[in-house]
CSV table of C-alpha atoms in Angstrom, one decimal:
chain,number,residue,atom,x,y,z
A,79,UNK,CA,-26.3,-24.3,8.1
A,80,UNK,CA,-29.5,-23.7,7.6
A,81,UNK,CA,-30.4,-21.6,10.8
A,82,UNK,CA,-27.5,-19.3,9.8
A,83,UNK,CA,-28.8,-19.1,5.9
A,84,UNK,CA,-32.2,-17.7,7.7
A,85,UNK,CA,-30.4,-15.7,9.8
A,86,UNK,CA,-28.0,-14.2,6.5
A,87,UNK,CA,-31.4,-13.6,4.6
A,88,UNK,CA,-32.1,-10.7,7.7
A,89,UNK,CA,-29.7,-9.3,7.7
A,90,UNK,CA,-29.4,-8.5,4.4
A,91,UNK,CA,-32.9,-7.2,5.1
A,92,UNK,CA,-31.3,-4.3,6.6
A,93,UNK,CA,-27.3,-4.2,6.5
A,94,UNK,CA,-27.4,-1.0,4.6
A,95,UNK,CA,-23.9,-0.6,2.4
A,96,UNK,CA,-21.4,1.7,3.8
A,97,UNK,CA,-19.7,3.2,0.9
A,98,UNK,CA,-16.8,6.0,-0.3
A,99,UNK,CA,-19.3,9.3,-1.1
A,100,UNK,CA,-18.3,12.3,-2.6
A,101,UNK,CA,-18.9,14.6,0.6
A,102,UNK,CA,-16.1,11.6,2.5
A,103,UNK,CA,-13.2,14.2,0.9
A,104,UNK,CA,-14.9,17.1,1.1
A,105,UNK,CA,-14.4,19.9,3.9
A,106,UNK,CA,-14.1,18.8,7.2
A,107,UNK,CA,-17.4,18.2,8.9
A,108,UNK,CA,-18.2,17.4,12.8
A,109,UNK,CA,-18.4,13.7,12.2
A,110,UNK,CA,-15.5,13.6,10.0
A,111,UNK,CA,-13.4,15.3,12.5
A,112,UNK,CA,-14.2,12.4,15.1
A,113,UNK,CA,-10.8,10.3,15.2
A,114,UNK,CA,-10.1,7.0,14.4
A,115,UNK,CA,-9.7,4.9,17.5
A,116,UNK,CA,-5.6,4.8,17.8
A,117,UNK,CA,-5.0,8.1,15.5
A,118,UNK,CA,-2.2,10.2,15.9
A,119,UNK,CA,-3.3,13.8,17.0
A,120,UNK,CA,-0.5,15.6,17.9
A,121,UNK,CA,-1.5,18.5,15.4
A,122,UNK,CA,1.6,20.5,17.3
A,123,UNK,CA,4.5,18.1,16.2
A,124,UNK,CA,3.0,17.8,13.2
A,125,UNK,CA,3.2,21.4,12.4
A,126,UNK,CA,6.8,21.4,13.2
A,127,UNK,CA,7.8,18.8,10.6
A,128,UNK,CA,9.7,20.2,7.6
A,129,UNK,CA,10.7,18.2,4.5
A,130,UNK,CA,13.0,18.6,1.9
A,131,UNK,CA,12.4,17.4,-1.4
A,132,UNK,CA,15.4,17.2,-3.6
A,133,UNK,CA,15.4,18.8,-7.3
A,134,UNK,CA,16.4,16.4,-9.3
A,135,UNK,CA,16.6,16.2,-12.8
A,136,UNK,CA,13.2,15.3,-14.5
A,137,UNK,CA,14.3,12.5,-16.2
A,138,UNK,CA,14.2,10.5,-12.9
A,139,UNK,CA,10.7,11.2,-12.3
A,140,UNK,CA,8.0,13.5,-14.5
A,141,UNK,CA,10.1,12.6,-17.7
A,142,UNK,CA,9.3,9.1,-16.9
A,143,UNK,CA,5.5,9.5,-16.5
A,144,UNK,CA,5.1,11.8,-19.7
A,145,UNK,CA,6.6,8.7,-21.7
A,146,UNK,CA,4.4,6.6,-20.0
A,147,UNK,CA,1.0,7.7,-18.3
A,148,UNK,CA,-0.2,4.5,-17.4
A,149,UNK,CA,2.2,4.6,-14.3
A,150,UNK,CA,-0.8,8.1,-13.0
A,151,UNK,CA,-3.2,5.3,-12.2
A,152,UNK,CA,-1.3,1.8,-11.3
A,153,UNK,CA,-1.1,0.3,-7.7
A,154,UNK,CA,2.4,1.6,-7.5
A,155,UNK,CA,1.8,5.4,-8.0
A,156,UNK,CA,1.7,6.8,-4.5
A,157,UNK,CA,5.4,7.5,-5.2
A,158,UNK,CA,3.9,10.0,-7.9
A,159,UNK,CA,1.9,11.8,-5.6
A,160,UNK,CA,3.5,12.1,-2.8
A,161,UNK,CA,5.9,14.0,-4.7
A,162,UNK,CA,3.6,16.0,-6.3
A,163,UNK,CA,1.5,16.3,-2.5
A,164,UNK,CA,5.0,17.4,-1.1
A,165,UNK,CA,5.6,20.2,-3.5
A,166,UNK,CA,2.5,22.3,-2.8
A,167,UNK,CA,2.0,21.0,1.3
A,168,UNK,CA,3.1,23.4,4.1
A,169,UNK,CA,5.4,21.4,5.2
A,170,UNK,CA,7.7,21.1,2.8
A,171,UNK,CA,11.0,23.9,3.3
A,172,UNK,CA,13.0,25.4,0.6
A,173,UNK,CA,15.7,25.6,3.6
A,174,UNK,CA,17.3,22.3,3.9
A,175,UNK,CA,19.1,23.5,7.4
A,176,UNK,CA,15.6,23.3,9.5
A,177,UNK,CA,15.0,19.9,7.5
A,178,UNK,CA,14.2,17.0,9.8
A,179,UNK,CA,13.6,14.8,6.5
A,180,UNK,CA,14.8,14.6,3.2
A,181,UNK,CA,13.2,13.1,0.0
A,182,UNK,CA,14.1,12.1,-2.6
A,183,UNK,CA,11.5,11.8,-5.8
A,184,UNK,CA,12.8,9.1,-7.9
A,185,UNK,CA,10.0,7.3,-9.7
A,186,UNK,CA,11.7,3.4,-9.9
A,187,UNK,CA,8.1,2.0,-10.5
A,188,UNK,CA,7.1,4.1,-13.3
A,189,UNK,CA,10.1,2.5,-15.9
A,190,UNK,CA,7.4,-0.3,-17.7
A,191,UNK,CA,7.3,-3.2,-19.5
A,192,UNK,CA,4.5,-3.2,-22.4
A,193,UNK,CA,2.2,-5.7,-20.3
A,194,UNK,CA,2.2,-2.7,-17.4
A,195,UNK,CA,4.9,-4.3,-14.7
A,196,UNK,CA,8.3,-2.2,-13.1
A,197,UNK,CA,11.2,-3.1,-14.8
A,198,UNK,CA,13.0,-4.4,-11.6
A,199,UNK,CA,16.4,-4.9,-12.9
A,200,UNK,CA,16.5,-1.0,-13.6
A,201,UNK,CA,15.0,0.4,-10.2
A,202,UNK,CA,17.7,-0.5,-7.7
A,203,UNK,CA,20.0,1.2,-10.9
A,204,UNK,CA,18.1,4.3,-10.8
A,205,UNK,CA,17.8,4.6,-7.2
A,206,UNK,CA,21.7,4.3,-6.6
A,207,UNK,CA,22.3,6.8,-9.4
A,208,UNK,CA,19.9,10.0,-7.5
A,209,UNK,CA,21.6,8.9,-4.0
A,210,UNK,CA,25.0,9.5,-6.0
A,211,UNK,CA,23.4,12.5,-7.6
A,212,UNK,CA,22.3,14.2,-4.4
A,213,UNK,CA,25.6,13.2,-1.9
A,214,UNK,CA,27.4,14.8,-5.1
A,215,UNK,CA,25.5,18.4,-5.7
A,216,UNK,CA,24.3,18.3,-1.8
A,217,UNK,CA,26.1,17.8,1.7
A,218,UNK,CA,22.9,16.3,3.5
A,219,UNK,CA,23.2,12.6,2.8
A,220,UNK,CA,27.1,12.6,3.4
A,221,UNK,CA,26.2,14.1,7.0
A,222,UNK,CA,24.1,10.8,7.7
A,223,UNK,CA,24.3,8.5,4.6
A,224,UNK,CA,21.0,8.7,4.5
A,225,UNK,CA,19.8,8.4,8.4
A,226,UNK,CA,17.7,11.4,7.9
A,227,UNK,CA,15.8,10.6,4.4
A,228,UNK,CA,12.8,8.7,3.3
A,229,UNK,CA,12.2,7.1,-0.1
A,230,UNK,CA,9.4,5.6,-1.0
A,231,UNK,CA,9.7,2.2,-2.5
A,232,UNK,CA,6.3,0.7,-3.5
A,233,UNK,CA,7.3,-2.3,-5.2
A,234,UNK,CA,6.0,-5.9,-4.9
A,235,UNK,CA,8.6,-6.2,-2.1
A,236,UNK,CA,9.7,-3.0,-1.4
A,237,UNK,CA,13.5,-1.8,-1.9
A,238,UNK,CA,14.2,-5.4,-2.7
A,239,UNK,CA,13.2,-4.5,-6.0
A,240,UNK,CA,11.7,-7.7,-7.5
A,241,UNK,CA,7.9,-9.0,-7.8
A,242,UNK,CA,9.5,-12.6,-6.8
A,243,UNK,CA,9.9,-13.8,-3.6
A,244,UNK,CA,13.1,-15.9,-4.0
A,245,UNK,CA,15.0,-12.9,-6.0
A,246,UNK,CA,13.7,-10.7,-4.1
A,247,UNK,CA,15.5,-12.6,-1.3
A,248,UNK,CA,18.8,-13.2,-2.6
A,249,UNK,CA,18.9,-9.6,-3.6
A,250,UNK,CA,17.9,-7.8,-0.5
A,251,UNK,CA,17.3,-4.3,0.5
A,252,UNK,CA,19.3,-2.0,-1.4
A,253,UNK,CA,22.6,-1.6,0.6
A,254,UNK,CA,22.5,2.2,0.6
A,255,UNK,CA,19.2,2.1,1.5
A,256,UNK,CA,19.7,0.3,4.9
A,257,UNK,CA,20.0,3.7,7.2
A,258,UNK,CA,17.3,5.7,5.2
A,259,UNK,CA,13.6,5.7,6.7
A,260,UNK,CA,11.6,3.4,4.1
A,261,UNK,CA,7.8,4.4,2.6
A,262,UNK,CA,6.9,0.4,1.4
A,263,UNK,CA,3.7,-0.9,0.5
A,264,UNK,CA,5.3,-4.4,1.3
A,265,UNK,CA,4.9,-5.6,4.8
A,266,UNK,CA,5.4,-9.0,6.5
A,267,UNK,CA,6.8,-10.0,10.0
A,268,UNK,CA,10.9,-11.5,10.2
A,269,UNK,CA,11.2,-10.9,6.3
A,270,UNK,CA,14.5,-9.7,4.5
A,271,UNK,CA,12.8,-7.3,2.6
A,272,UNK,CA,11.1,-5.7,5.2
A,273,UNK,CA,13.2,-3.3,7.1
A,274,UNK,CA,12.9,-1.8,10.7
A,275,UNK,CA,11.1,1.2,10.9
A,276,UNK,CA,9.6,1.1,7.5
A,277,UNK,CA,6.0,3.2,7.5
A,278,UNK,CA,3.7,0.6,5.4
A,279,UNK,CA,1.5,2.3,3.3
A,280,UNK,CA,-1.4,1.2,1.3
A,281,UNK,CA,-1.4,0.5,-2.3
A,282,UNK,CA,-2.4,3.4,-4.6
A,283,UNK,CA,-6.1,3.4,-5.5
A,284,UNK,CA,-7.5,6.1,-8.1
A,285,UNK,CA,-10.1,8.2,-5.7
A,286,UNK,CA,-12.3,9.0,-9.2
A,287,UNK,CA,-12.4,5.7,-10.4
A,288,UNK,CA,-13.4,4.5,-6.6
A,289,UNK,CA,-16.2,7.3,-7.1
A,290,UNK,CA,-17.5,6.4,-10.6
A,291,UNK,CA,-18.6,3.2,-9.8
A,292,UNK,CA,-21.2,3.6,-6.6
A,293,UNK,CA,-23.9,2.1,-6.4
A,294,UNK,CA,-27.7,3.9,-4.2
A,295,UNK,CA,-27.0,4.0,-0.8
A,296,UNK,CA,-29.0,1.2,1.0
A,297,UNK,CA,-28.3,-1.5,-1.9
A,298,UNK,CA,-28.7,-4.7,0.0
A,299,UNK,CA,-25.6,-6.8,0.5
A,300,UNK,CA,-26.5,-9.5,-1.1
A,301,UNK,CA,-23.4,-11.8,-2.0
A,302,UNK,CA,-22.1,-13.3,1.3
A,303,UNK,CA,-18.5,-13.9,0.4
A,304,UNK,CA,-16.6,-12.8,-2.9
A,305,UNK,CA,-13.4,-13.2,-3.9
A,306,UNK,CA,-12.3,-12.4,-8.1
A,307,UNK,CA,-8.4,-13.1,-9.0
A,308,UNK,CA,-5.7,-16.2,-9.7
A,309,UNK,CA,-6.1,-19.3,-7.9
A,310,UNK,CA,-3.0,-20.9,-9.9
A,311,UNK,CA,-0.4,-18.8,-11.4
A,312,UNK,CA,0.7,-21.6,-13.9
A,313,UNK,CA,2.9,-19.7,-16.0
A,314,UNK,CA,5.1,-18.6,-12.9
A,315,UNK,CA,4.4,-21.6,-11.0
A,316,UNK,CA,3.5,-24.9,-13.2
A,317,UNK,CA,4.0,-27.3,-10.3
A,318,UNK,CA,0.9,-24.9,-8.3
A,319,UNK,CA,2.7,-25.2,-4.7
A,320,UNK,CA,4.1,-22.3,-4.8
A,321,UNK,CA,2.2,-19.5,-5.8
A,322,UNK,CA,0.1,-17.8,-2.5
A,323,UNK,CA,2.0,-20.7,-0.7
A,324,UNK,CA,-1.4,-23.0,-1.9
A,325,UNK,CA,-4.1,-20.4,-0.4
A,326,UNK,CA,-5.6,-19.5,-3.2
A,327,UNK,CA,-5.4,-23.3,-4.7
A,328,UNK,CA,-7.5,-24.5,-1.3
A,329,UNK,CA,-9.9,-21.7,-1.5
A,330,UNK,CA,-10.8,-22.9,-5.2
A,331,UNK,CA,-10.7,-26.7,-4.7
A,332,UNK,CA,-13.1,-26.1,-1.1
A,333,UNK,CA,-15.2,-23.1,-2.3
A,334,UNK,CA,-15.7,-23.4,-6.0
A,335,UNK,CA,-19.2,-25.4,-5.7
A,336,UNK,CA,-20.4,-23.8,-2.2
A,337,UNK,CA,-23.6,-21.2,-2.7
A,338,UNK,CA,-22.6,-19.1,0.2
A,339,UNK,CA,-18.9,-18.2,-2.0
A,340,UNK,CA,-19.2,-15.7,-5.1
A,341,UNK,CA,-15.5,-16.7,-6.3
A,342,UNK,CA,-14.1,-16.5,-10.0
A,343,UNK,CA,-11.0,-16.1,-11.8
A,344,UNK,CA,-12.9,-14.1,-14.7
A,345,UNK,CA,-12.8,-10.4,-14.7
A,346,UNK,CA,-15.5,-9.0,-13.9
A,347,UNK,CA,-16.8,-4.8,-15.1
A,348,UNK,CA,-19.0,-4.8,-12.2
A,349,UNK,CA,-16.2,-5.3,-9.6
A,350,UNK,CA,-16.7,-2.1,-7.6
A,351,UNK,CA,-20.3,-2.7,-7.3
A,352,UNK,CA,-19.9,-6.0,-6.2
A,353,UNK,CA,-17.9,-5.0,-3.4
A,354,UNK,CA,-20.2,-2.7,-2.5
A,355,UNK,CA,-22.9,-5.8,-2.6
A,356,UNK,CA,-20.5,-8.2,-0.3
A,357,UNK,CA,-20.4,-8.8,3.1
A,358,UNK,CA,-16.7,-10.3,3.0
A,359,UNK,CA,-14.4,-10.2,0.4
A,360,UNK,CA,-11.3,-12.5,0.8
A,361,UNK,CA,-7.8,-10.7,0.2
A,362,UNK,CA,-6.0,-13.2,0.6
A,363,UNK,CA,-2.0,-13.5,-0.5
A,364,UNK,CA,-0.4,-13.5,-3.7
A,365,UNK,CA,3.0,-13.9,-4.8
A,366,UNK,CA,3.3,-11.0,-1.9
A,367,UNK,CA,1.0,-10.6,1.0
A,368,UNK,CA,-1.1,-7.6,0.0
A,369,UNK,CA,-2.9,-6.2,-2.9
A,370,UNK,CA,-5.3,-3.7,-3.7
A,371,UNK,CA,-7.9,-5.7,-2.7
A,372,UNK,CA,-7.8,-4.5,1.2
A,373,UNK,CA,-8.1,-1.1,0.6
A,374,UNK,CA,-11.0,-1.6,-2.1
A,375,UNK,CA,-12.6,-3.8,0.2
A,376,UNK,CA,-12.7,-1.3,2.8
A,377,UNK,CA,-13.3,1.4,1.5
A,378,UNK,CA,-16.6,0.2,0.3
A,379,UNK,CA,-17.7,-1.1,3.7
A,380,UNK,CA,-17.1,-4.7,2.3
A,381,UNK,CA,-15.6,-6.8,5.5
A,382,UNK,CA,-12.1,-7.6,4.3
A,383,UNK,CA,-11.1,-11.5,5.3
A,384,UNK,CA,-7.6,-11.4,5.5
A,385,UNK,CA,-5.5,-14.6,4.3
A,386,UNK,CA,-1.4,-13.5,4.9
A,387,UNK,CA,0.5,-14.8,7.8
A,388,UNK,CA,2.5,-12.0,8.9
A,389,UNK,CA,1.2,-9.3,7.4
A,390,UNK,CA,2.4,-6.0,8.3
A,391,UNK,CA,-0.8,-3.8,7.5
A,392,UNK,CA,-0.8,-0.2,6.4
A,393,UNK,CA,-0.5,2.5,8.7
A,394,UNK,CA,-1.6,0.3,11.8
A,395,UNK,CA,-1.8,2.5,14.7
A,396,UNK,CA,-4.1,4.0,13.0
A,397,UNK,CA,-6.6,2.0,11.1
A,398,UNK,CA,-8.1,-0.4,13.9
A,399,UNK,CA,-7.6,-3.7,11.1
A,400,UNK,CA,-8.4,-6.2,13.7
A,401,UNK,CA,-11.9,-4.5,15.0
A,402,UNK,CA,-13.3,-4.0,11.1
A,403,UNK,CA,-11.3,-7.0,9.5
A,404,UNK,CA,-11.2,-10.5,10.0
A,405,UNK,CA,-7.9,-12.7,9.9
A,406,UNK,CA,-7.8,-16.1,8.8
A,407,UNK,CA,-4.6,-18.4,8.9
A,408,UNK,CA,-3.6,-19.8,5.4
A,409,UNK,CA,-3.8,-23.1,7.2
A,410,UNK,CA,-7.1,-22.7,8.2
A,411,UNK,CA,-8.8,-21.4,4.7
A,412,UNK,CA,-10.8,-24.5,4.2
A,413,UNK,CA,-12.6,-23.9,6.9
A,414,UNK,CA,-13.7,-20.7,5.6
A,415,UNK,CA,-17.1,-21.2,5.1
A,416,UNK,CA,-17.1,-22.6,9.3
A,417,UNK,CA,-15.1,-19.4,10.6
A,418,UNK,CA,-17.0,-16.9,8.5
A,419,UNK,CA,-20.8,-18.3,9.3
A,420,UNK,CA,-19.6,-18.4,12.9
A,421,UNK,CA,-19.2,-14.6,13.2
A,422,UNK,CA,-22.0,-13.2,14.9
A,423,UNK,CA,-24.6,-10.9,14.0
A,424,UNK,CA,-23.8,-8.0,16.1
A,425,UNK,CA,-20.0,-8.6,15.2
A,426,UNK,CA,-21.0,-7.7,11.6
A,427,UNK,CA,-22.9,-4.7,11.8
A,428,UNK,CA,-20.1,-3.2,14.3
A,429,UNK,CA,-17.3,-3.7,11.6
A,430,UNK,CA,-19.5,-2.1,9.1
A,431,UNK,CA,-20.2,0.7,11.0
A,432,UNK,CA,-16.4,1.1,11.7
A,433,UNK,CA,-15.9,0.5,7.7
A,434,UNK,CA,-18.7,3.7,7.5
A,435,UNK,CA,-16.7,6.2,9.0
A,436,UNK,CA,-15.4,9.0,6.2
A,437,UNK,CA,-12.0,9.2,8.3
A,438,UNK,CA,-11.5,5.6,8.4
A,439,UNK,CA,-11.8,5.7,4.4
A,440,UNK,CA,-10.2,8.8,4.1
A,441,UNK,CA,-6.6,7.2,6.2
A,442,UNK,CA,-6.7,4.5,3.2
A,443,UNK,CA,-6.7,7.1,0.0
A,444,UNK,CA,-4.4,9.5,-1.2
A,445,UNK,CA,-6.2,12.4,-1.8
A,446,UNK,CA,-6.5,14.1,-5.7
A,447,UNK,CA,-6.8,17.4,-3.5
A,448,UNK,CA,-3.9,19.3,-4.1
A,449,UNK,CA,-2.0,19.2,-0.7
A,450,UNK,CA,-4.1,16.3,0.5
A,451,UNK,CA,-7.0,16.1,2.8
A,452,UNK,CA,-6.6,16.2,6.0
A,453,UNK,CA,-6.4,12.6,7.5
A,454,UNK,CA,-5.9,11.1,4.3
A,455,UNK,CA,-2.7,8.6,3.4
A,456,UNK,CA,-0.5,11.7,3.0
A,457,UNK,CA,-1.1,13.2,6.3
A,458,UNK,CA,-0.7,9.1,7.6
A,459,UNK,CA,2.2,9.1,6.3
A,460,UNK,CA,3.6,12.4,8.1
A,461,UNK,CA,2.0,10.9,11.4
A,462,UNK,CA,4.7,8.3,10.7
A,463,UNK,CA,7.4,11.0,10.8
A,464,UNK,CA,6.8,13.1,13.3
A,465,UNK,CA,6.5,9.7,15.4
A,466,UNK,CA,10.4,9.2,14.5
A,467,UNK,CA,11.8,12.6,15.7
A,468,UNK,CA,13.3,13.9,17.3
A,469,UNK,CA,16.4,12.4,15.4
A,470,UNK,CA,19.4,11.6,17.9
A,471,UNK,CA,21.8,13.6,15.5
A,472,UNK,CA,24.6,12.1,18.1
A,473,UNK,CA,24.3,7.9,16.9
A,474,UNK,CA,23.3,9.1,13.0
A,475,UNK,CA,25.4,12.0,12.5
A,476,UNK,CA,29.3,10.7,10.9
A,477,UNK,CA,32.5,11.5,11.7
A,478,UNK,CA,34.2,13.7,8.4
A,479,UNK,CA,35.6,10.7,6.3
A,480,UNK,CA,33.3,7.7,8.4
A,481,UNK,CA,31.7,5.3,5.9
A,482,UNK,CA,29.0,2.8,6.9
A,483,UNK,CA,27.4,1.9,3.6
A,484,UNK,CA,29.2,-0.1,1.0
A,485,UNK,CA,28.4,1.5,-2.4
A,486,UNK,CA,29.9,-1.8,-4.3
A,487,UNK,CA,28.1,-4.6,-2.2
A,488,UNK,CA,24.9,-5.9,-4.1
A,489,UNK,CA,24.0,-7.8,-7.1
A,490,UNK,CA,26.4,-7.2,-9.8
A,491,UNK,CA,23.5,-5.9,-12.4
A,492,UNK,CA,22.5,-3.3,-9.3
A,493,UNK,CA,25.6,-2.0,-10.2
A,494,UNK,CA,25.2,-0.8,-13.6
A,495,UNK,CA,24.9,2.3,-14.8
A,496,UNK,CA,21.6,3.9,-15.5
A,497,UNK,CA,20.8,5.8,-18.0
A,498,UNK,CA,17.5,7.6,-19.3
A,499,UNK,CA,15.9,5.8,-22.4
């Protein structure tokens, strides 16, 4: 341990911090252009997608956030924007008859509670009332029962509409959603709630916020590893096996005393800048596998440790997360302190380096540009499109009168009406 506490004091000698600058979404520049290893580029395809956005009534998405703006800057809010990105992008059509996708913007995260959280017992309500709203006023989900459409469900656990595990479970995906392409922040291997197909996006950071808080360029890295959040969720889980199925409770009960761990459950104001001062910064689980934390991590150059068995991570063809990340089993996190000291030197300035690269940041943000940036988690997204087409109109196409969906199979509250309150 010692040798290795020498060797940690060089580098932070001259490990410069790799940070999110201003000029990273700005215009296009020679380096910026260079693609991330893995990165769609099939600029042609993409030019031929065309989207759809359905007009719904506002009450099911802009309505919502005028009652409640808090929903503009919460993890949940890329369903916000990539309405608002789809309205003013090129490739959104006004004909619905050279559509190869459909969307529809319905805002189920954005109905709060007063401490901040979606109101899942009224989001799978909403969403089944705009699919009966648009295969009423329009013919195109009829044709397919939704084959050809994505929705974007950013919930804990995607369309299963609940931030716990066990409901989420018994509920399931929503049964009209099960032919629709889904847009989920939620992602983990052989899990009900995660369906086939899905494109797994990252949560919604604010790209201003990230800005406001940099620190100079070349601030040393000098906290090892960091880690601020729950380690016991005792309200939701007094017995403390459940919660981050006992992650969290190991990292605490190992880690809490060691000098090489900057760990705490207080919140901090200088939380951005400490990432910017880290080396690694855990992300491990919750009560679902990601959080925010992986894309904060990133995108200031901090090298994200990441505790989730399973984990389906955003947009993986094309973020590299196993050449700038490290992945730890939750088994394995009290030997943290072993795995991460073991890493060598050389291995540490190559992820940061990776970490540096504007498009590699850019591929985790969505863009406050009006119609994106390009390379940014709009234009990901699309990549995840186009890879899905041509459609095979032949298997998803129905027969006049053909159902496949059950609209009365689901939890009996998911049946309810919804109305606008």
């Amino acid at each position: 341990m010692k040798l290795w506490t020498c060797t940690f004091v060089i580098l932070l000698i001259y490990v410069s911090v790799s940070v999110i600058r201003f000029e990273d979404f700005g215009s296009p520049t020679q380096q910026q252009l260079v693609q991330i290893p893995g990165s769609p580029a099939d600029d042609l395809a993409i030019g031929k997608l065309k989207v759809f956005v359905y007009e719904l009534p506002s009450k099911y998405n802009e309505d919502i956030v005028k009652r409640d703006p808090r929903c503009l800057t919460h993890m949940f809010a890329a369903e916000i924007y990539m309405h608002r990105f789809l309205l003013t992008s090129s490739f959104r059509t006004q004909n619905p008859e050279e559509a190869n996708w459909f969307y529809t913007p319905v805002y189920t995260t954005c109905d709060l509670t007063p401490l901040g959280h979606p109101m899942s017992f009224r989001s799978p309500r909403m969403m089944r009332s705009a699919i009966q709203l648009i295969s009423t006023k329009w013919p195109y989900w009829n044709r397919t029962q939704g084959a050809d459409h994505l929705f974007l469900v950013p919930h804990d656990f995607g369309a299963c509409f609940h931030y716990e595990e066990d409901i989420a479970i018994r509920r399931g995906i929503l049964p009209l959603l099960q032919r629709a392409t889904l847009v989920q922040t939620f992602g983990q291997r052989n899990h009900v709630c995660m369906k086939e197909g899905s494109i797994i996006i990252p949560p919604y950071a604010p790209p201003q916020r990230l800005q406001s808080h940099l620190v100079p360029r070349n601030t040393p890295r000098s906290i090892f590893i960091y880690f601020r959040g729950l380690f016991y969720d005792n309200g939701k889980d007094p017995e403390t096996v459940h919660y981050a199925r006992g992650a969290r409770a190991s990292l605490w009960e190992n880690f809490k005393n060691n000098h090489l761990f900057d760990i705490s459950f207080e919140h901090t104001r200088t939380y951005y800048e400490d990432l910017q001062r880290s080396v690694f910064c855990l992300c491990p689980l919750g009560w679902a596998p990601w959080s925010p934390r992986l894309v904060e991590a990133s995108i200031f150059g901090c090298i994200p440790v990441i505790i989730a068995d399973g984990i389906v991570l955003p947009f993986s063809d094309t973020i590299p997360w196993k050449e700038i990340g490290v992945f730890v089993a939750e088994e394995d996190v009290y030997k943290l302190d072993t795995i991460l000291t073991s890493i060598p030197e050389e291995v540490i300035v190559r992820k940061q380096r990776l970490l540096a690269n504007p498009s590699m940041k850019r591929a985790m943000v969505f863009s406050d540009k009006p119609g994106g940036r390009p390379g940014d988690a709009f234009h990901q997204i699309l990549n995840g499109l186009v890879s899905k087409l041509p459609h095979d109109y032949k298997k998803i196409y129905l027969n006049p009168g053909e159902d496949v969906l059950d609209w009365n199979s689901g939890p009996v509250g998911d049946l309810q009406p919804w109305e606008w309150k």
